[in-house]
Structures are given as C-alpha cells and as structure tokens.
PDB file of C-alpha atoms in Angstrom:
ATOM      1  CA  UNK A  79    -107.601 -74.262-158.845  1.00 45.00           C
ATOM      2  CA  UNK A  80    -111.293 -75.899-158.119  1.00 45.00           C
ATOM      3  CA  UNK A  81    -109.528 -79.594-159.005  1.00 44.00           C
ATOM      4  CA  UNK A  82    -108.861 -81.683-155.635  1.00 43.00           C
ATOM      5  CA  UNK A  83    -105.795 -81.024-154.445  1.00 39.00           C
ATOM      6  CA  UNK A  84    -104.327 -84.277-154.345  1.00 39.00           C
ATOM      7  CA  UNK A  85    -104.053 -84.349-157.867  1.00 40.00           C
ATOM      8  CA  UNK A  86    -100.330 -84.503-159.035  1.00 44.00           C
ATOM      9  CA  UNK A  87     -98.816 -82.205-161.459  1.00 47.00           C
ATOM     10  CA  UNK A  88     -98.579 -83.499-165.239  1.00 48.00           C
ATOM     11  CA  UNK A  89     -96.007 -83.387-167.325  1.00 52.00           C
ATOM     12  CA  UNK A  90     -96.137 -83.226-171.313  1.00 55.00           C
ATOM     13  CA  UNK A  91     -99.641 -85.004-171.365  1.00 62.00           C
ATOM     14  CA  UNK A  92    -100.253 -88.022-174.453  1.00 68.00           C
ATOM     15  CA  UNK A  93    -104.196 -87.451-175.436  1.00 69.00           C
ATOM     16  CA  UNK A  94    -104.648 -90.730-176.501  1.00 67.00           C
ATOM     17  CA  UNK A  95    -108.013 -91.297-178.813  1.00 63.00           C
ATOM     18  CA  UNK A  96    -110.442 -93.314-176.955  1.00 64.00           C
ATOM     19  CA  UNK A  97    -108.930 -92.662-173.132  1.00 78.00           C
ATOM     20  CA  UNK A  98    -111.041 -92.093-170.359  1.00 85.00           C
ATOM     21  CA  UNK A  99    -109.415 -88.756-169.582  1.00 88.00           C
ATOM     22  CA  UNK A 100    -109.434 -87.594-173.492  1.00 86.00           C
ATOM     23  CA  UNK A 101    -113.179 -88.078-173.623  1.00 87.00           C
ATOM     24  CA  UNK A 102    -113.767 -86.246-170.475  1.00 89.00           C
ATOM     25  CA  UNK A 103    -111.518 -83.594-171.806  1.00 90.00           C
ATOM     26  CA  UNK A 104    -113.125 -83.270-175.376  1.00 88.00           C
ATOM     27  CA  UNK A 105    -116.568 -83.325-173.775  1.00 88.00           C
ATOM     28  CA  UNK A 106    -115.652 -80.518-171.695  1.00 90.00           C
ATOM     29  CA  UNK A 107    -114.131 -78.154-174.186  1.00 90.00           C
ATOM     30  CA  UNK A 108    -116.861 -78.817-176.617  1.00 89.00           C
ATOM     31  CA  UNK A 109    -119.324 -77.329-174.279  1.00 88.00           C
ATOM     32  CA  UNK A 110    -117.152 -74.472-173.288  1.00 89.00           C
ATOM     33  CA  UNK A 111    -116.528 -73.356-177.434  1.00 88.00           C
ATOM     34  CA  UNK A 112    -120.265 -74.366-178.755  1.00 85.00           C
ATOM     35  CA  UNK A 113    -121.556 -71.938-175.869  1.00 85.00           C
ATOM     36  CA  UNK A 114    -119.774 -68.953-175.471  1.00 83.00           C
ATOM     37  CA  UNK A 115    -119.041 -66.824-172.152  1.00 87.00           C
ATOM     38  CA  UNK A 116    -117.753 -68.336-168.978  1.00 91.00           C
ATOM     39  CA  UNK A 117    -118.828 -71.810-167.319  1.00 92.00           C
ATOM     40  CA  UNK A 118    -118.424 -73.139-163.889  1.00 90.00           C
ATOM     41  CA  UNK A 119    -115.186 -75.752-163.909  1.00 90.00           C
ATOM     42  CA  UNK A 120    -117.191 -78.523-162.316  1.00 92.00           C
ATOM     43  CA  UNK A 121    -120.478 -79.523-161.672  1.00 90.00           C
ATOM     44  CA  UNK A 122    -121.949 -78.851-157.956  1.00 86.00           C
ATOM     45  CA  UNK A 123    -125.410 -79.888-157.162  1.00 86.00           C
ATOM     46  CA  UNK A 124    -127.863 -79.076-159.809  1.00 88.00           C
ATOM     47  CA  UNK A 125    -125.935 -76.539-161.107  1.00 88.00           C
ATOM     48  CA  UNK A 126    -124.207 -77.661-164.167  1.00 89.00           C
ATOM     49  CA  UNK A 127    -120.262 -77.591-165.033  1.00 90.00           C
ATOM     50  CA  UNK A 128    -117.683 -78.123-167.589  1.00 91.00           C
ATOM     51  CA  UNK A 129    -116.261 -81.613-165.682  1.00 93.00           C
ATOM     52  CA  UNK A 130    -118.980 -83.833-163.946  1.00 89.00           C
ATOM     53  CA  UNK A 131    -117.057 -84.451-160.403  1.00 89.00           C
ATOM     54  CA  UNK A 132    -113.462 -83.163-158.484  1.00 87.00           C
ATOM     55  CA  UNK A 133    -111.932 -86.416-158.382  1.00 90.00           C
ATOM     56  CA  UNK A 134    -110.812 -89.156-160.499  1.00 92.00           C
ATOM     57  CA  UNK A 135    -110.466 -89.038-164.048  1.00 90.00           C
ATOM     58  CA  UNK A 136    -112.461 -85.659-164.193  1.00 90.00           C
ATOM     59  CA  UNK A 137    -109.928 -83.871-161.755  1.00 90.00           C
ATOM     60  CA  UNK A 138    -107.086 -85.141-164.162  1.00 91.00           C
ATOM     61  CA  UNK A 139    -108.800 -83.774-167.021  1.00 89.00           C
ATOM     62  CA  UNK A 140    -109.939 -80.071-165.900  1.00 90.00           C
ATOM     63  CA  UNK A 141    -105.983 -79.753-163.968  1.00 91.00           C
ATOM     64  CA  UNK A 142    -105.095 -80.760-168.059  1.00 91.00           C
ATOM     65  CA  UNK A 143    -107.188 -78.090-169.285  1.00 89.00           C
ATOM     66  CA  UNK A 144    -105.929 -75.439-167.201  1.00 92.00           C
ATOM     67  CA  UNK A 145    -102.403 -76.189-167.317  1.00 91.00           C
ATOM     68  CA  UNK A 146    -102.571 -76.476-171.147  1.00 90.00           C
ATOM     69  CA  UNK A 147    -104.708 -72.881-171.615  1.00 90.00           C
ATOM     70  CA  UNK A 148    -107.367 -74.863-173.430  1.00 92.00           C
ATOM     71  CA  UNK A 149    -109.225 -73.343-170.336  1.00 93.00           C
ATOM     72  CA  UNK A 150    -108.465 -69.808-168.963  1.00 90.00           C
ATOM     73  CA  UNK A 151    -110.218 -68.353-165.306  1.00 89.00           C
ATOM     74  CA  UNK A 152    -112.641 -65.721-165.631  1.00 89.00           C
ATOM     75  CA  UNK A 153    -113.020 -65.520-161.829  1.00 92.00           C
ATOM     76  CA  UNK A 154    -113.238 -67.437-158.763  1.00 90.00           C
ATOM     77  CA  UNK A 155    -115.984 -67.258-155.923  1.00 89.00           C
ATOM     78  CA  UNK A 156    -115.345 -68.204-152.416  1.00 89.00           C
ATOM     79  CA  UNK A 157    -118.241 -69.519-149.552  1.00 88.00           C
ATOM     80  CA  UNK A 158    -116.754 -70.965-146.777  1.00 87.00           C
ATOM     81  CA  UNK A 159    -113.957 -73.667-147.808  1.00 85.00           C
ATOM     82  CA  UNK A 160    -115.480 -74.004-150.772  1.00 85.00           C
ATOM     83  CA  UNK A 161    -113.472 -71.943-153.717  1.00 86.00           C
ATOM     84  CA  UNK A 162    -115.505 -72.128-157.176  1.00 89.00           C
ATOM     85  CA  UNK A 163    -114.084 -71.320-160.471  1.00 91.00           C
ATOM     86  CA  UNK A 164    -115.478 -69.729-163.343  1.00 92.00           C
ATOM     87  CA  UNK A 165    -113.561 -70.553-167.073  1.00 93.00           C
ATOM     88  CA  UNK A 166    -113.966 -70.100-170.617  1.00 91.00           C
ATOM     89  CA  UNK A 167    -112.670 -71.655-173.652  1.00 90.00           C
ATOM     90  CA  UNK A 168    -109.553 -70.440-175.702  1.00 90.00           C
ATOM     91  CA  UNK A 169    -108.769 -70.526-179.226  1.00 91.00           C
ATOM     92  CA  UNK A 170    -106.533 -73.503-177.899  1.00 90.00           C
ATOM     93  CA  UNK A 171    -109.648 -75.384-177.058  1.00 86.00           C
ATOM     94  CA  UNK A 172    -110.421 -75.433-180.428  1.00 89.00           C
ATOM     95  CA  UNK A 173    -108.018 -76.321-181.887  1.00 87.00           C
ATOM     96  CA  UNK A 174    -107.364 -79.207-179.465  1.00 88.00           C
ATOM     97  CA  UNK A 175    -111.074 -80.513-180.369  1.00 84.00           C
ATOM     98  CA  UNK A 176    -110.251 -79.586-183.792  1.00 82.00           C
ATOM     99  CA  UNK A 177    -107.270 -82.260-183.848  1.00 80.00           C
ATOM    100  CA  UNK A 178    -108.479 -84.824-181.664  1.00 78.00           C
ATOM    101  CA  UNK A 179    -112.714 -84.949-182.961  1.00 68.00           C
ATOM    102  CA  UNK A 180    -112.250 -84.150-186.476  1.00 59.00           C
ATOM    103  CA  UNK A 181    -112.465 -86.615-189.697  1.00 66.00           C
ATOM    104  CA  UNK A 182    -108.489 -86.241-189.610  1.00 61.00           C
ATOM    105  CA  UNK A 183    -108.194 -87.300-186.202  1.00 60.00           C
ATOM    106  CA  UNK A 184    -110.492 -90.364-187.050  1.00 63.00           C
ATOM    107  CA  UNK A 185    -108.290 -91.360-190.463  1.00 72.00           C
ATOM    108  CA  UNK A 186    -105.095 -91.054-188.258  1.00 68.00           C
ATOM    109  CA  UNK A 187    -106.826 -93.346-186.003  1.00 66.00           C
ATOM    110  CA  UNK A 188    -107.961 -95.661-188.941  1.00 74.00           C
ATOM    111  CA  UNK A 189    -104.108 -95.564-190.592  1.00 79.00           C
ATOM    112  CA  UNK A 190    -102.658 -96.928-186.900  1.00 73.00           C
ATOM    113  CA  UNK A 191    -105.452 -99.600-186.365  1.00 73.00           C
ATOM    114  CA  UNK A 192    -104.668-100.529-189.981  1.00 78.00           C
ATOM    115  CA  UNK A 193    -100.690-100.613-189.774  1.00 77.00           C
ATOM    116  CA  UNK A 194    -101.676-103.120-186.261  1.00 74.00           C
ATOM    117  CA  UNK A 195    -104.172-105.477-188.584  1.00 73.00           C
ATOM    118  CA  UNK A 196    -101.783-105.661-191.358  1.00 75.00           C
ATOM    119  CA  UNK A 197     -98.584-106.552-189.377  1.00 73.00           C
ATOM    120  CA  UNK A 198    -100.433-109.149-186.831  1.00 69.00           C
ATOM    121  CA  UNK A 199    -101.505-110.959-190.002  1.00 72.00           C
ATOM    122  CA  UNK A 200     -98.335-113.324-190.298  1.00 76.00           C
ATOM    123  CA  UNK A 201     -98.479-114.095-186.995  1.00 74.00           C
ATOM    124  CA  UNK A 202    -102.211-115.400-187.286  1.00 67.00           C
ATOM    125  CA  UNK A 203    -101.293-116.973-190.739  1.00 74.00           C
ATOM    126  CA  UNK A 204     -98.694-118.999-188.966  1.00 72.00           C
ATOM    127  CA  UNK A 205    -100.421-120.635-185.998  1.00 76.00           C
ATOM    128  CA  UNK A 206    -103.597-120.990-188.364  1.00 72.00           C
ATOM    129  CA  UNK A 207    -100.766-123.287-189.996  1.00 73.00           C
ATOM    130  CA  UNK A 208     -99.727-124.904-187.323  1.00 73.00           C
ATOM    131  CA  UNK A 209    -103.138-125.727-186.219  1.00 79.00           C
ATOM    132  CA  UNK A 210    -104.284-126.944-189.055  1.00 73.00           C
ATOM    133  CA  UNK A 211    -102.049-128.121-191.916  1.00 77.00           C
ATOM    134  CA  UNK A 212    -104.555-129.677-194.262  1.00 70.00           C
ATOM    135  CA  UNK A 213    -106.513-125.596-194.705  1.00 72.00           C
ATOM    136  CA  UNK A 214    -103.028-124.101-194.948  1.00 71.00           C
ATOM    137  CA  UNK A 215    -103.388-123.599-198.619  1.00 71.00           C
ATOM    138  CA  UNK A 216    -106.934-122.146-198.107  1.00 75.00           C
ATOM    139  CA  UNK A 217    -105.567-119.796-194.831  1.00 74.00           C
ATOM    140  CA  UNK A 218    -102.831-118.275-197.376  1.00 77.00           C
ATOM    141  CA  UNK A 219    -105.143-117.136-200.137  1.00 82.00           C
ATOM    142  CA  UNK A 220    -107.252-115.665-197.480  1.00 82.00           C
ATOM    143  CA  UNK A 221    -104.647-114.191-195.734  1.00 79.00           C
ATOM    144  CA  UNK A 222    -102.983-112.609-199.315  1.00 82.00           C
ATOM    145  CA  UNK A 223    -106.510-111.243-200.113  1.00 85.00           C
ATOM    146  CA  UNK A 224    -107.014-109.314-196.603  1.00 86.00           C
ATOM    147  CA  UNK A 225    -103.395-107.887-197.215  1.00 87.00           C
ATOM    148  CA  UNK A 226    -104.389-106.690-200.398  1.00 84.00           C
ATOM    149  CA  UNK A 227    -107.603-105.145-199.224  1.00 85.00           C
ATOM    150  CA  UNK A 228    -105.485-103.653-196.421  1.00 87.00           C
ATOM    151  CA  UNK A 229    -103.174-102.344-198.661  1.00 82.00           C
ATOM    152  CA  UNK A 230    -105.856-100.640-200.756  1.00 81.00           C
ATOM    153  CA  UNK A 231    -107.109 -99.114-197.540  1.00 82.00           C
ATOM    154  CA  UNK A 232    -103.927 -97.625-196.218  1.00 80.00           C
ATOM    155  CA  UNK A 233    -103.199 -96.231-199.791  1.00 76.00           C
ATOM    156  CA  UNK A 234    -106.742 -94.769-199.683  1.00 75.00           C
ATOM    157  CA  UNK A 235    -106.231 -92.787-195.729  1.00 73.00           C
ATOM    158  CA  UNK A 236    -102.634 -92.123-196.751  1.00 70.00           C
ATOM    159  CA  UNK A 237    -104.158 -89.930-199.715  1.00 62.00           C
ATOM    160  CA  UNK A 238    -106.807 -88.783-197.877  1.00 61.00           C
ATOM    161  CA  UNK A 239    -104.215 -88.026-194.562  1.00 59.00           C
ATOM    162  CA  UNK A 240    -102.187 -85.708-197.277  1.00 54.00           C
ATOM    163  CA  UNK A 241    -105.597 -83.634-198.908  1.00 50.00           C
ATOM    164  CA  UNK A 242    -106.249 -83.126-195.097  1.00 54.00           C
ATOM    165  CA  UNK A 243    -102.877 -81.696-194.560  1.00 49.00           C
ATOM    166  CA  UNK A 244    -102.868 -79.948-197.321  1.00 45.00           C
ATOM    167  CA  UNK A 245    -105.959 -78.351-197.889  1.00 49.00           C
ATOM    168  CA  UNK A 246    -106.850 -74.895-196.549  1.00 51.00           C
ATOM    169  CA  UNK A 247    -108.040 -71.463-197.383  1.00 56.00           C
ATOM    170  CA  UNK A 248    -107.179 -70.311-201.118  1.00 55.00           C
ATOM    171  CA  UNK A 249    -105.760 -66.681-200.927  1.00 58.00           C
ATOM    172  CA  UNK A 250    -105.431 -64.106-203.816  1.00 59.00           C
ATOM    173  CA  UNK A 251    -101.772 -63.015-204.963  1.00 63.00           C
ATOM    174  CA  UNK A 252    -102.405 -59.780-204.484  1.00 63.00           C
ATOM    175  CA  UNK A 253    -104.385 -59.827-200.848  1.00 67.00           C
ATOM    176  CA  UNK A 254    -101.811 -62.157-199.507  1.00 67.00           C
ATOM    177  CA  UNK A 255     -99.206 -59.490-199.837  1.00 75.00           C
ATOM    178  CA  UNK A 256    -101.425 -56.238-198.558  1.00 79.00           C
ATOM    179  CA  UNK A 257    -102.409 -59.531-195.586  1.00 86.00           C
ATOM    180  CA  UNK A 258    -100.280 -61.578-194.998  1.00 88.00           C
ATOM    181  CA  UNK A 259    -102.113 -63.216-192.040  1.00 91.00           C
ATOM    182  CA  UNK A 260    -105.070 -64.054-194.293  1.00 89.00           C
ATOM    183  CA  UNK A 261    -104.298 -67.700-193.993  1.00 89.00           C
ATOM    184  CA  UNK A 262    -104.019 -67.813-190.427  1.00 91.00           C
ATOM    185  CA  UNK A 263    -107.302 -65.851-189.469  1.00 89.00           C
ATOM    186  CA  UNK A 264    -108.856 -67.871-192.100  1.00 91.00           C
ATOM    187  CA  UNK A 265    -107.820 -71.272-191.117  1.00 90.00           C
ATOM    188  CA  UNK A 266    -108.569 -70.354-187.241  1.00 91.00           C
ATOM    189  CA  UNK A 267    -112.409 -69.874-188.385  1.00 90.00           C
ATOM    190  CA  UNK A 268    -112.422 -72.605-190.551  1.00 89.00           C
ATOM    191  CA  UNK A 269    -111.336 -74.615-187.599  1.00 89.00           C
ATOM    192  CA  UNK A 270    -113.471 -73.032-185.266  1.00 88.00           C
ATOM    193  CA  UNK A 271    -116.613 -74.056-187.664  1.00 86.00           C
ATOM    194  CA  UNK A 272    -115.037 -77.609-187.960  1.00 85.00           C
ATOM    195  CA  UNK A 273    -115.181 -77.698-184.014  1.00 85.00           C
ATOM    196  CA  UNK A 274    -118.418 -77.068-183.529  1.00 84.00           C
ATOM    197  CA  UNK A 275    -118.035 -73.589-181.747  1.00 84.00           C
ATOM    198  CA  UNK A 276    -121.015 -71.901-180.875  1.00 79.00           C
ATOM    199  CA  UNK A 277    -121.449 -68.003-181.584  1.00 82.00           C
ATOM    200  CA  UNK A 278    -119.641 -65.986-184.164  1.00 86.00           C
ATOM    201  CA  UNK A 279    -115.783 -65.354-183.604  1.00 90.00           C
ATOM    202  CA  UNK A 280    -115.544 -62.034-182.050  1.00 91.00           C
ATOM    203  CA  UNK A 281    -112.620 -60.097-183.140  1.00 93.00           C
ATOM    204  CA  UNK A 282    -110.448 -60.139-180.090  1.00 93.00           C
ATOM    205  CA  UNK A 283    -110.333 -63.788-179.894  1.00 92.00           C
ATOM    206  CA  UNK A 284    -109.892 -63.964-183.346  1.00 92.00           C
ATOM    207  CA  UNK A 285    -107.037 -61.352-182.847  1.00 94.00           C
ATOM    208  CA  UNK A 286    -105.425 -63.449-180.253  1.00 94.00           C
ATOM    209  CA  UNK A 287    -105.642 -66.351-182.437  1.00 92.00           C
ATOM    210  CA  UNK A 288    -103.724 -64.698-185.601  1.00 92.00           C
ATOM    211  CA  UNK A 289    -101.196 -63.408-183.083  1.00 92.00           C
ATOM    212  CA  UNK A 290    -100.315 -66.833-181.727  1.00 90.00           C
ATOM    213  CA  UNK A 291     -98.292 -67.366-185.313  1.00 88.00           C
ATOM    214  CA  UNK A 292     -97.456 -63.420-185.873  1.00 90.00           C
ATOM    215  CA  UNK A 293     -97.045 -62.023-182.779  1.00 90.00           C
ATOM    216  CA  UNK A 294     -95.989 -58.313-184.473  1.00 93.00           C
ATOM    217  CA  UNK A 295     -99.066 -57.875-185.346  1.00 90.00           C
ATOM    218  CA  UNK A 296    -100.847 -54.861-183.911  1.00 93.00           C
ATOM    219  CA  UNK A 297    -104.692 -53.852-183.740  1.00 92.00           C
ATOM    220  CA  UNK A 298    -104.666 -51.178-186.615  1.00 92.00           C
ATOM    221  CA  UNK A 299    -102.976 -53.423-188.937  1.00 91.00           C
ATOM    222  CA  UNK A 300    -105.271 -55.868-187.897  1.00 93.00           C
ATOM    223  CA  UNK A 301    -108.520 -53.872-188.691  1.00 91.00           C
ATOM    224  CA  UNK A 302    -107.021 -53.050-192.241  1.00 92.00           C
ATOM    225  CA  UNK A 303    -106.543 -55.990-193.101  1.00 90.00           C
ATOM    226  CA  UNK A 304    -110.013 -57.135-191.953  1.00 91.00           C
ATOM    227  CA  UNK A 305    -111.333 -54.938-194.002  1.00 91.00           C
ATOM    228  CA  UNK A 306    -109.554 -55.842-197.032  1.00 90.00           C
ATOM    229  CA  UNK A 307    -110.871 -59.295-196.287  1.00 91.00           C
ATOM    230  CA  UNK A 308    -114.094 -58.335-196.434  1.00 90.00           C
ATOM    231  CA  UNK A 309    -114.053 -56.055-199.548  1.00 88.00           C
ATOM    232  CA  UNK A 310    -112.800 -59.663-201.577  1.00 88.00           C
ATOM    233  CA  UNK A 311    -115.438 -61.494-199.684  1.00 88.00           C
ATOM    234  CA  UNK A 312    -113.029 -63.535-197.727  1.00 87.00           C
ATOM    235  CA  UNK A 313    -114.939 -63.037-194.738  1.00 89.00           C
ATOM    236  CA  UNK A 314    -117.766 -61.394-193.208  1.00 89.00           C
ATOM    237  CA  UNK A 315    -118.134 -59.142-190.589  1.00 91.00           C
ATOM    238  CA  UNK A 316    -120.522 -58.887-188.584  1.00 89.00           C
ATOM    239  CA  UNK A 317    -121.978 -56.514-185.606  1.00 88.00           C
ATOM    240  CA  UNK A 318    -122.696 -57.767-182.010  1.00 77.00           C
ATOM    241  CA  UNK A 319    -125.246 -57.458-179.022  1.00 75.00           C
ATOM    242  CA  UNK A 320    -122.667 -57.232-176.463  1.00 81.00           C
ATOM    243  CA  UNK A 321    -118.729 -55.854-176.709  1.00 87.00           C
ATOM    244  CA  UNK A 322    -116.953 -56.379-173.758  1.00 89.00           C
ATOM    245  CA  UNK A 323    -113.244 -55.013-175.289  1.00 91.00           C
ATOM    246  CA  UNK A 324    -115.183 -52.204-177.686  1.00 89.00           C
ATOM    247  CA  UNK A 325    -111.303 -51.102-178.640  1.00 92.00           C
ATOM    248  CA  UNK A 326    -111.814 -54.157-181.049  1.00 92.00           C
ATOM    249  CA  UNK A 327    -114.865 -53.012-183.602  1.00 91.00           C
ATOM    250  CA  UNK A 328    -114.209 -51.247-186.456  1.00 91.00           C
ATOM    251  CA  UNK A 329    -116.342 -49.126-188.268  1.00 91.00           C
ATOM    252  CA  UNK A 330    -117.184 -50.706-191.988  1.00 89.00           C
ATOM    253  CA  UNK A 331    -119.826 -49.644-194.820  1.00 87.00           C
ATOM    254  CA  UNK A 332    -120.747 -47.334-191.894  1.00 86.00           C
ATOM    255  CA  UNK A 333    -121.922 -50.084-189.476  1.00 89.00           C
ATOM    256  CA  UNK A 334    -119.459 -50.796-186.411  1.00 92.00           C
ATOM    257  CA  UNK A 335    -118.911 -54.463-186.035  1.00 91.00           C
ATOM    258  CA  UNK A 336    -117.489 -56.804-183.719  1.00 92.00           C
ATOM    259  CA  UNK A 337    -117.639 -60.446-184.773  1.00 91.00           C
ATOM    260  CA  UNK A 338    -116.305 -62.397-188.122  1.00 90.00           C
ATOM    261  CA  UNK A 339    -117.141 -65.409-189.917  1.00 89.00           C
ATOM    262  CA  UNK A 340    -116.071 -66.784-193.470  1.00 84.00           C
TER     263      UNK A 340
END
C-alpha cells in the first residue's frame, strides 16, 4: 500500500466523532465520493491527494480506508522506490460519511454530550453546597431547572433519533412485490445525496450497492426492476458521457442509459 510501512495493522477500528484520525478520514472520503473517478492516495508535491502526508495520523487513516473498502485501488505506479497508488471511493465510503457527517450522527452526538451534562449535575450541585451553604437553596432551584431543560432536550433528540431511524423511502404494495430491492437501491441514493456525492450513481455501483443486502440478485433482474422503478417515477434514469462496464445500460423509452438518481 502507498501508507509508510511502519504503520501497524488495526484491528476493529472505533471512529470516534471529533478524533484526529476520523476527520482526516471523513475529509478524505468526501473528496473521493463528491468527485468521481480515481484519486491519488496521498498528496506528493503539488500534486494533490486524498490524505495530506504518509505518516502520522494521515497514514493511520488512508491504512483505515483501505482495510475497511471505504477505498478500493484502481492501480499503482512505480518510479524508482517510490510506489504510488491510485483509489476510488466505494459505496462503503458513503455510507461511512453518511453515518458519521450526517444530522443523525450530530443528534447521536448531542444525546451522549447530554446524558454526560445531566449525570455530572449532582456532583456539581453537591460541592456548590459544600462551598457555599448560605446559596444552597438558590444552587438547587437552578440545578432542578437545568435538569428539566435537559430532560426536555433528550426527549426532543430521542424523538428525533427514532424519525431518523425510521424514516426512508415509501414503496407501493404492488412494486415492492414485482421489486423487492426497491428499498435498498432507494435508500443507497438517498444516502448517496445525503453524503454529498458528486456525479450521478452509475448503475454498476448502484448494482453493487443493492447486492451488498441481496446478493442473488443478478443483472437482468436488476434492469427489470429498474425499469419498473422508473415507469412509477421512483427514480430516474439517466444516460452517460462515458461507460466503462457498457454490460450495465439498458435500453429505456428507446434511449440507452447508464446512471440513476431519485
């Protein structure tokens, strides 16, 4: 890989909001979804790159990447010692910005810092006490009035945590038995959107995407159904410049296309 060698192996990796590494990370997979086609892994020079430098916290974060399939090699070039590496973005990627930089993410956040606020509160109410006796009365009605507002709060992202979960793409009766991947192709490009990915989704990522949760799924079942989609206006299809796996278009109102979008 182009990351320094001396970097160690991971295990299961925590992406912590906030960490050095996680912000290096989401940085670099935003670029690589909101502009499609291959990058270089790391910066060199002028010429720009996914992660800013081979060591340190950047190193960590591209080996992350890799290991994890949020990034996949396109190719590799090789002058001298040097060996460079060419990537691109996988419907991983987006869903891994989609989770960690999305107005979920940031209520999750909110819920935790919350839950910390609200039980350090005693504590603080207590040595207030201590400190100074004669305000104690004062200290308690202030304290009872931030646990109320607290309350309120957590209520409020708890409800808003669950229309998160629970919202998602509404599918017809009747197309969700002749599709029965609707929701999942549908949710990918809503996601995608949310992320911020650049481009329309061409059909064999968005292929790849559906078959992550139904791998049975072959090609011509997959075209149907795309074009059932798009006959109840549940997406759009659209046709492309360039089609590097042409297998994937489909002919439809007698235009061949090779990209989607809701």
């Amino acid at each position: 890989m182009d990351a320094p060698s001396d970097v160690g192996t991971p295990g299961p990796v925590e992406h912590r909001a906030g960490s050095p590494r996680t912000e290096v990370l989401l940085e670099a997979l935003k670029a690589a979804i909101t502009t499609p086609g291959e990058h270089r892994l790391f910066r060199s020079g002028k010429l720009s790159g996914l992660f800013p430098t081979r060591a340190g916290t950047s190193a960590e974060a591209a080996l992350v990447a890799v290991q994890e399939g949020l990034l996949e090699t396109v190719r590799t070039e090789t002058r001298g010692k040097i060996v460079t590496e060419w990537v691109r973005g996988t419907p991983k990627a987006v869903a891994f910005v989609h989770d960690h930089d999305s107005p979920k993410s940031v209520l999750r956040e909110l819920k935790e810092t919350l839950a910390t606020a609200r039980g350090g509160v005693p504590v603080w109410m207590a040595e207030a006490k201590a400190e100074v006796a004669l305000l104690s009365a004062r200290f308690e009605e202030r304290a009872a009035a931030m646990l109320t507002r607290l309350d309120e709060l957590a209520t409020r992202v708890e409800a808003a945590l669950r229309r998160a979960e629970t919202s998602g793409p509404v599918v017809g009766e009747q197309v969700g038995r002749l599709v029965p991947w609707a929701v999942e192709a549908l949710e990918y490009l809503d996601r995608r959107r949310a992320s911020g990915a650049g481009g329309d989704c061409t059909l064999p990522e968005l292929f790849h995407a559906v078959r992550v949760k139904c791998p049975e799924l072959l090609l011509p079942a997959f075209h149907d159904g795309l074009k059932r989609l798009h006959d109840v206006r549940a997406v759009r299809l659209l046709p492309a410049i360039e089609m590097s796996e042409p297998e994937y278009a489909i002919v439809v109102e007698g235009k061949l296309v090779y990209a989607a979008t809701r």
